[in-house]
mmCIF file of C-alpha atoms in Angstrom:
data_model
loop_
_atom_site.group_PDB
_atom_site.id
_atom_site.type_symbol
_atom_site.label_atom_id
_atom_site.label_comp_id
_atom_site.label_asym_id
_atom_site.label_seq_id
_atom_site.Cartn_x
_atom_site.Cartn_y
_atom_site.Cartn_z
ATOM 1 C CA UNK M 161 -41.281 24.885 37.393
ATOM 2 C CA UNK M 162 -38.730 23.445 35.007
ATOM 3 C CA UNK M 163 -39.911 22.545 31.573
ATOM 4 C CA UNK M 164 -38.571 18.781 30.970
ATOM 5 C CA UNK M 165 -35.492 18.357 29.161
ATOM 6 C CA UNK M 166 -35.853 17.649 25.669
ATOM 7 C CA UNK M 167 -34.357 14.458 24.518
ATOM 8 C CA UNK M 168 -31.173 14.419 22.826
ATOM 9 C CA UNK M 169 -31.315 14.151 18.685
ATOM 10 C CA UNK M 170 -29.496 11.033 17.750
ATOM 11 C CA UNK M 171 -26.169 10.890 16.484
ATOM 12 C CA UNK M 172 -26.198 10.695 13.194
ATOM 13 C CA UNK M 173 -25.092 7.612 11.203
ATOM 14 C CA UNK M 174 -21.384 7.327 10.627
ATOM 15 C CA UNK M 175 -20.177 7.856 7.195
ATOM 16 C CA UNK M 176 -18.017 4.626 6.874
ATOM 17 C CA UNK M 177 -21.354 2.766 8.094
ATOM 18 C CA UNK M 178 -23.313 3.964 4.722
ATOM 19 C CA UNK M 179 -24.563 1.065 2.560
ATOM 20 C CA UNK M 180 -22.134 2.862 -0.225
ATOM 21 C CA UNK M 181 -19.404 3.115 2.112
ATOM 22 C CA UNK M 182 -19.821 -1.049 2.719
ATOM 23 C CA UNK M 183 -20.049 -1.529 -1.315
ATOM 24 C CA UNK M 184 -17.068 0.175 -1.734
ATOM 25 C CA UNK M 185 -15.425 -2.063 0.661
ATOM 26 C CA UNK M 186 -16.887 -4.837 -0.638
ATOM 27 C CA UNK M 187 -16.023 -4.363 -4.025
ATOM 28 C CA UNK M 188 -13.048 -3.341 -3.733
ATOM 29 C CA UNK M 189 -12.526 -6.675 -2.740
ATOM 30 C CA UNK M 190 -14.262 -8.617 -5.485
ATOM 31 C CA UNK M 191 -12.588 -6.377 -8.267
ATOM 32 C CA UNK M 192 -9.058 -7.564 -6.091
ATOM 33 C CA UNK M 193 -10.498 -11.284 -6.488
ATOM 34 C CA UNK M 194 -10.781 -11.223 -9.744
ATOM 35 C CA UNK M 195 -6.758 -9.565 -10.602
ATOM 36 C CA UNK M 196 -6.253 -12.616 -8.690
ATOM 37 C CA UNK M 197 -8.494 -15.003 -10.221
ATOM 38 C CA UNK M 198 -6.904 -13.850 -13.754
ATOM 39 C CA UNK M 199 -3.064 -14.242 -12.788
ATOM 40 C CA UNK M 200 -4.238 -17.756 -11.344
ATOM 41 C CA UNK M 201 -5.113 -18.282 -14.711
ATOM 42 C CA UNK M 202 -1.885 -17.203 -15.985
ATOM 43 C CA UNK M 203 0.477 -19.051 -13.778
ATOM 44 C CA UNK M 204 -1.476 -22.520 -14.372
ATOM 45 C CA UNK M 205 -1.354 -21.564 -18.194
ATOM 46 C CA UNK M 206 2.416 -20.764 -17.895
ATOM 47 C CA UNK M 207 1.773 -17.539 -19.860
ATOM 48 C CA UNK M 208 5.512 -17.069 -21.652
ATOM 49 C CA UNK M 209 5.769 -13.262 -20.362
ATOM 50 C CA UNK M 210 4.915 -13.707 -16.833
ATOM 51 C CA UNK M 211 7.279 -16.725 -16.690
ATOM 52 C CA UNK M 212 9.771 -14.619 -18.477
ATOM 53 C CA UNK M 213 8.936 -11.525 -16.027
ATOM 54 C CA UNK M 214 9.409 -14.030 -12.645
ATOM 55 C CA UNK M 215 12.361 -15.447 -14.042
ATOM 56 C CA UNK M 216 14.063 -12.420 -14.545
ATOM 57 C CA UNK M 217 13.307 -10.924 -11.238
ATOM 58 C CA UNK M 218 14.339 -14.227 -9.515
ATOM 59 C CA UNK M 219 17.787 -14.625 -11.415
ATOM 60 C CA UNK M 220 18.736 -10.806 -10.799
ATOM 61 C CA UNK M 221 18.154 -11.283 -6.778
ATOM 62 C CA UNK M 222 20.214 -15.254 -6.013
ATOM 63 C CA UNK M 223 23.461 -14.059 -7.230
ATOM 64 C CA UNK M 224 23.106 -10.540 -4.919
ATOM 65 C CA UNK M 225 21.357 -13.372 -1.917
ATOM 66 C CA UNK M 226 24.878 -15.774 -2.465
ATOM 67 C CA UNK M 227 27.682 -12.760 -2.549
ATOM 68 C CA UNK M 228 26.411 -10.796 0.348
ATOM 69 C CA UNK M 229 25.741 -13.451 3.022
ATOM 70 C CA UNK M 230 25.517 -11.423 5.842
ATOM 71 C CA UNK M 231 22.610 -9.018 4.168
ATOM 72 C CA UNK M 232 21.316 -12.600 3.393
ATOM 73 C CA UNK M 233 21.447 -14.369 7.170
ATOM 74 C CA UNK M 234 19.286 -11.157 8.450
ATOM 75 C CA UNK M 235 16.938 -11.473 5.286
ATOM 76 C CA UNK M 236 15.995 -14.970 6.781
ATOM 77 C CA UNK M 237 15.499 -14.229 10.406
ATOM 78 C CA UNK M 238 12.772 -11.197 9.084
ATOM 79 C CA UNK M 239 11.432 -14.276 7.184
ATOM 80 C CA UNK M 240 11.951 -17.257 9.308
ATOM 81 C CA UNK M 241 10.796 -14.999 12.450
ATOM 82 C CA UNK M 242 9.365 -11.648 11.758
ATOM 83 C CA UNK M 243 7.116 -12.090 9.387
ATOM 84 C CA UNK M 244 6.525 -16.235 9.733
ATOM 85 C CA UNK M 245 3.336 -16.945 8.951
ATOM 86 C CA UNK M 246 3.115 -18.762 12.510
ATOM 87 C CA UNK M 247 4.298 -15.074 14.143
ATOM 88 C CA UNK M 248 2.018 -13.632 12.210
ATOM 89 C CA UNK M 249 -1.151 -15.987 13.404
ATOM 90 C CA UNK M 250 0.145 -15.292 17.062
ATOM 91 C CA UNK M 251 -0.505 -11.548 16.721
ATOM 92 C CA UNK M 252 -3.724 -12.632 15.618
ATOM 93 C CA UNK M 253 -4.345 -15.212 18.212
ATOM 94 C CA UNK M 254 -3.372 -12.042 20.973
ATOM 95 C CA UNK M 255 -6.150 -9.780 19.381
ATOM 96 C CA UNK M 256 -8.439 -12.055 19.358
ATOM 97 C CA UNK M 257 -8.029 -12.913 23.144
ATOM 98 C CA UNK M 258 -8.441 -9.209 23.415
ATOM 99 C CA UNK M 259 -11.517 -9.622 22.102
ATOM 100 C CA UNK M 260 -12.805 -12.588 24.448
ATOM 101 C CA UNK M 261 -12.015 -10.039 27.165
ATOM 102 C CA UNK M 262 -14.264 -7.411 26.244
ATOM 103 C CA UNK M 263 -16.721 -10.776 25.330
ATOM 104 C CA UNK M 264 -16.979 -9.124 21.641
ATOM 105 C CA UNK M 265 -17.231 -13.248 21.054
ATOM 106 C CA UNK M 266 -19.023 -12.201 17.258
ATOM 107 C CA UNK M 267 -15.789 -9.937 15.900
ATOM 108 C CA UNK M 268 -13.370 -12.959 17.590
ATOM 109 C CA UNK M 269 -14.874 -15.655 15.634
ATOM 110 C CA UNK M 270 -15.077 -13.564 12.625
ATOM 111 C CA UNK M 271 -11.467 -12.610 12.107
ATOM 112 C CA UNK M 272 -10.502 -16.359 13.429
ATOM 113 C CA UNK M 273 -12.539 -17.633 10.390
ATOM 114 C CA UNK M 274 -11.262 -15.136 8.040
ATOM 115 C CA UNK M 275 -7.926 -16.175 9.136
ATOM 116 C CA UNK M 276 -8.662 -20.111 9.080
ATOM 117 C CA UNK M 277 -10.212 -19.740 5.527
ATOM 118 C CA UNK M 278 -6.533 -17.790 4.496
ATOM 119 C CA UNK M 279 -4.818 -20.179 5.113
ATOM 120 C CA UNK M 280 -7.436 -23.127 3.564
ATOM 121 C CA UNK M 281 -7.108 -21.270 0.616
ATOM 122 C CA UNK M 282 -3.744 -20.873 0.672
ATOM 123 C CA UNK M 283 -3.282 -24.762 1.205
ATOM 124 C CA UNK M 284 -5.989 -25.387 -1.349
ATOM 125 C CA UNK M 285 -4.368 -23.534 -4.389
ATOM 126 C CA UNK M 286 -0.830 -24.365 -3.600
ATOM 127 C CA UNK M 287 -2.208 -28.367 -4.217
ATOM 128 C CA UNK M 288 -4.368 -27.791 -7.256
ATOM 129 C CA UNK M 289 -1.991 -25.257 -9.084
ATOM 130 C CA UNK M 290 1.387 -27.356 -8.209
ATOM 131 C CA UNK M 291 3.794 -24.902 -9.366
ATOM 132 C CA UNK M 292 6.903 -25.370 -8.618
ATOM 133 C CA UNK M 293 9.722 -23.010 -6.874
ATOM 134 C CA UNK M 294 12.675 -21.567 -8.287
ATOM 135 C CA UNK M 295 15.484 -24.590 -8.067
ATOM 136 C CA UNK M 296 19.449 -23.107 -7.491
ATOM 137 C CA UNK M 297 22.748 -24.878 -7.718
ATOM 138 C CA UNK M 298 23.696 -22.590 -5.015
ATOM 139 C CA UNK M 299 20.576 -22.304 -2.727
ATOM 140 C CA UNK M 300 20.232 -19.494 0.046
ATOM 141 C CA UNK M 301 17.165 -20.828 1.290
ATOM 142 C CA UNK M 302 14.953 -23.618 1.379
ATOM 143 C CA UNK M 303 10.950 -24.457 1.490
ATOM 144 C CA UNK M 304 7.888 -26.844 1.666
ATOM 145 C CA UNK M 305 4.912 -27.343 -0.759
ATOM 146 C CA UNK M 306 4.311 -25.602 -3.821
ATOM 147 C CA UNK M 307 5.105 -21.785 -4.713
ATOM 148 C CA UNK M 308 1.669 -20.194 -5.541
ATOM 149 C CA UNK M 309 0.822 -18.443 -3.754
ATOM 150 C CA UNK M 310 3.184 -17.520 -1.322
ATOM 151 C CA UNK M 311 1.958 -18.159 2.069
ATOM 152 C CA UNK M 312 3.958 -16.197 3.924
ATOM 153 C CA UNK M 313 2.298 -12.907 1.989
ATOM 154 C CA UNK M 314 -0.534 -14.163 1.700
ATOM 155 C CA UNK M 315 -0.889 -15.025 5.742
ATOM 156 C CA UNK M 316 0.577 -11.117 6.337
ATOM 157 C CA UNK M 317 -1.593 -9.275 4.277
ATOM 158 C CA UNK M 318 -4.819 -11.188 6.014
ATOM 159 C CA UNK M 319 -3.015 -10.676 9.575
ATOM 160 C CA UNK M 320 -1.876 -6.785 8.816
ATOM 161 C CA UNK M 321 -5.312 -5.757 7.366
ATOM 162 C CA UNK M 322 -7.384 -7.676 10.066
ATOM 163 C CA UNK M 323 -5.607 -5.984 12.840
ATOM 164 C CA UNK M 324 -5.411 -2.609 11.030
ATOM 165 C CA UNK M 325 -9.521 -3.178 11.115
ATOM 166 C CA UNK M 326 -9.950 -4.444 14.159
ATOM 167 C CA UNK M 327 -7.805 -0.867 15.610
ATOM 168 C CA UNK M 328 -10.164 1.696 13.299
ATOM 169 C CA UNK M 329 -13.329 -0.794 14.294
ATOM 170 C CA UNK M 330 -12.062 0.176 18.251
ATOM 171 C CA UNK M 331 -11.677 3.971 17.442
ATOM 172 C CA UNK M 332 -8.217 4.129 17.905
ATOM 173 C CA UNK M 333 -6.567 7.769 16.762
ATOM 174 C CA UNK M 334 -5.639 8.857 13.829
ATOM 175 C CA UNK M 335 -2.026 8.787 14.824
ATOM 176 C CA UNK M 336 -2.317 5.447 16.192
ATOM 177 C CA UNK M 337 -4.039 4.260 12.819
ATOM 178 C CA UNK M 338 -1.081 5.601 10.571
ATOM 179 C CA UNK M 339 1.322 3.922 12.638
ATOM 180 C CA UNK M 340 -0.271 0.423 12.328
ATOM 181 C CA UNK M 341 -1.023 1.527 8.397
ATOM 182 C CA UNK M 342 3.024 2.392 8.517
ATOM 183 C CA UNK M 343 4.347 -0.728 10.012
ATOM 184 C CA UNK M 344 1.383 -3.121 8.076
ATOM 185 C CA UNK M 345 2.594 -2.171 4.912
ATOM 186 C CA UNK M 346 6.324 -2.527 5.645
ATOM 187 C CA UNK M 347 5.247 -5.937 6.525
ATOM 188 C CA UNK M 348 3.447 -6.497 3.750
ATOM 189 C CA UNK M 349 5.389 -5.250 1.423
ATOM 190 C CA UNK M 350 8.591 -6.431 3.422
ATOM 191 C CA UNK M 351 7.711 -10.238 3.813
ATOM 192 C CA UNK M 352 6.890 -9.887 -0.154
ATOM 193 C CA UNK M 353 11.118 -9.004 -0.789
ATOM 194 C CA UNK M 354 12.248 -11.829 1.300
ATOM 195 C CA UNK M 355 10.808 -14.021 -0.015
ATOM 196 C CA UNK M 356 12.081 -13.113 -3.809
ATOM 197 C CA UNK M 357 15.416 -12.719 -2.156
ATOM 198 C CA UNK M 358 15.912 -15.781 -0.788
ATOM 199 C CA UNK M 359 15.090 -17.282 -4.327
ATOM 200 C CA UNK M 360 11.673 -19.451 -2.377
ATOM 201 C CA UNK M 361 9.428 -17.719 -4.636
ATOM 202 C CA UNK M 362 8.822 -16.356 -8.133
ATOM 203 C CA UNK M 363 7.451 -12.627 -8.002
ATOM 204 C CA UNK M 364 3.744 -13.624 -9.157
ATOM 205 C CA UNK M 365 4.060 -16.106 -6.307
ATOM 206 C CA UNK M 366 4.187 -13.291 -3.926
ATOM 207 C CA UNK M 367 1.654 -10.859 -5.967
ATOM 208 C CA UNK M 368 -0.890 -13.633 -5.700
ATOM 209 C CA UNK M 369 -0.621 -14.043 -2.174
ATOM 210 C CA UNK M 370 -0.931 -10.288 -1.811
ATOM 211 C CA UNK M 371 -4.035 -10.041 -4.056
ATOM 212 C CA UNK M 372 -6.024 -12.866 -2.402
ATOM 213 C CA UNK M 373 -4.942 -11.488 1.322
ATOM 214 C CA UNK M 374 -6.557 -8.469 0.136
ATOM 215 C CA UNK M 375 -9.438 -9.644 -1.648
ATOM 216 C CA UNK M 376 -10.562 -12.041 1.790
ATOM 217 C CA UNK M 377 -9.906 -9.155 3.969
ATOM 218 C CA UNK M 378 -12.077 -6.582 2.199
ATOM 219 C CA UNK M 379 -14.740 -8.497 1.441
ATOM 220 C CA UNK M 380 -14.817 -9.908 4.953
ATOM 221 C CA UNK M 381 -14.977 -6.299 6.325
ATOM 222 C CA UNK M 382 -17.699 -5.540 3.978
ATOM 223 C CA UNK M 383 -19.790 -8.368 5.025
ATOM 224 C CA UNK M 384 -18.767 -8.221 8.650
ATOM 225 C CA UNK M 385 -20.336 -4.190 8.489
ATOM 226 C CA UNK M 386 -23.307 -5.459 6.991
ATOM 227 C CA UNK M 387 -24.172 -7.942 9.026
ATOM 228 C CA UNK M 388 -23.773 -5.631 12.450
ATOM 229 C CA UNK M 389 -25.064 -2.980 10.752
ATOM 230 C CA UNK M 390 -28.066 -4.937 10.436
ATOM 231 C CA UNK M 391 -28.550 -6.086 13.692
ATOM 232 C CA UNK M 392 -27.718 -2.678 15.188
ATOM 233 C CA UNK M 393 -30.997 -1.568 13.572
ATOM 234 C CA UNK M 394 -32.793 -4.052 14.597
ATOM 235 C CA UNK M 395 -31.934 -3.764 17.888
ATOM 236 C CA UNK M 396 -32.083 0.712 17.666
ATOM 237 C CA UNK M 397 -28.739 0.783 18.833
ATOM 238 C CA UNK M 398 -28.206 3.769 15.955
ATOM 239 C CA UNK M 399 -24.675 4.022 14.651
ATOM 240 C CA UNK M 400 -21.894 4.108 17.616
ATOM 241 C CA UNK M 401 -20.229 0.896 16.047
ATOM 242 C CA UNK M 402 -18.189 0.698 12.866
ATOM 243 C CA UNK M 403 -18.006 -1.807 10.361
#
């Protein structure tokens, strides 16, 4: 007679489920809000060395942007294109019907709200701050509503870090999470350039939208892992899911 199997000890919690581990997230993201938050205050205050700083780094870039118009004409279609802020809520609108397949309906929603309040934001800021863009005899470029912060950096960072969650939420290997690390930053960072090149934004224009993508995206990870985390205890579904 066969003694009965003993039950199998359950998997331990994951590390990046910890309550310290969703802190860390979490304030990484306040502490991101508040750089933000204090070079908001800057830019509506006109603080003489930023303005000095963006002015500098804008009138060093036209006159390279109106010699070399070829380099330029490619600059715009990574802008206009690549990296468009519409592109960039396409990629996001094809993960999320990824997610309606596999009926994850809560993680859809979330990153569609995280994406909608972006862009309120966004709209919000560029109203109440009113700054204008950098104005050119010769422009390269041209664009709509009011410089900070930019838009389209703001809209990548929130679409690059969502989807580089949403792949490390869905397990995806560690080669496969460097890669989307690799080409989120060049995006990131990339969008940032053209838009300083083609003279559409001063640089604390495109550091704000940076800082406030980041800030939304951590902080919405953090409280998205809490909130699952949660209900995965509740329901004793231990820790197969990460936040």
């Amino acid at each position: 007679m066969h003694a009965p199997p003993k039950p199998s000890p359950s998997l331990p919690r994951s590390p990046s489920r910890t309550p310290s581990a969703r802190r860390t997230v979490t304030r990484t993201g306040l502490a991101l809000a508040v750089v933000f938050v204090v070079l908001l205050a800057l830019v509506a205050g006109a603080w003489e060395p930023l303005v000095s700083l963006d002015r500098q780094v804008a009138e060093g870039l036209h006159p390279v942007a109106v010699e070399h118009r070829g380099w330029t004409r490619c600059v715009r279609v990574l802008s206009d294109w690549l990296w468009d802020p519409w592109t960039m809520r396409a990629a996001l609108a094809v993960a999320a019907l990824w997610l309606v397949r596999r009926r994850d309906w809560l993680l859809c929603a979330w990153i569609a709200g995280t994406s909608a309040l972006g862009t309120a934001l966004q709209q919000g800021l560029k109203a109440a701050v009113g700054r204008a863009r950098p104005s050119w005899p010769d422009p390269v470029a041209t664009a709509h509503y009011a410089a900070f912060p930019s838009g389209h950096a703001l809209t990548a960072t929130v679409t690059c870090g969502l989807l580089v969650w949403l792949l490390w939420r869905h397990g995806v290997r560690a080669a496969g999470l460097v890669a989307a690390l690799v080409a989120g930053a060049v995006s990131v960072l990339g969008v940032g350039f053209t838009r300083l090149y083609l003279g559409v934004h001063w640089l604390s224009d495109v550091v704000g939208g940076w800082l406030l993508g980041g800030a939304l995206v951590a902080v919405s990870a953090g409280v998205f892992g809490t909130l699952t985390d949660r209900r995965a205890d509740g329901a004793g579904t231990g820790g197969s899911v990460r936040p």
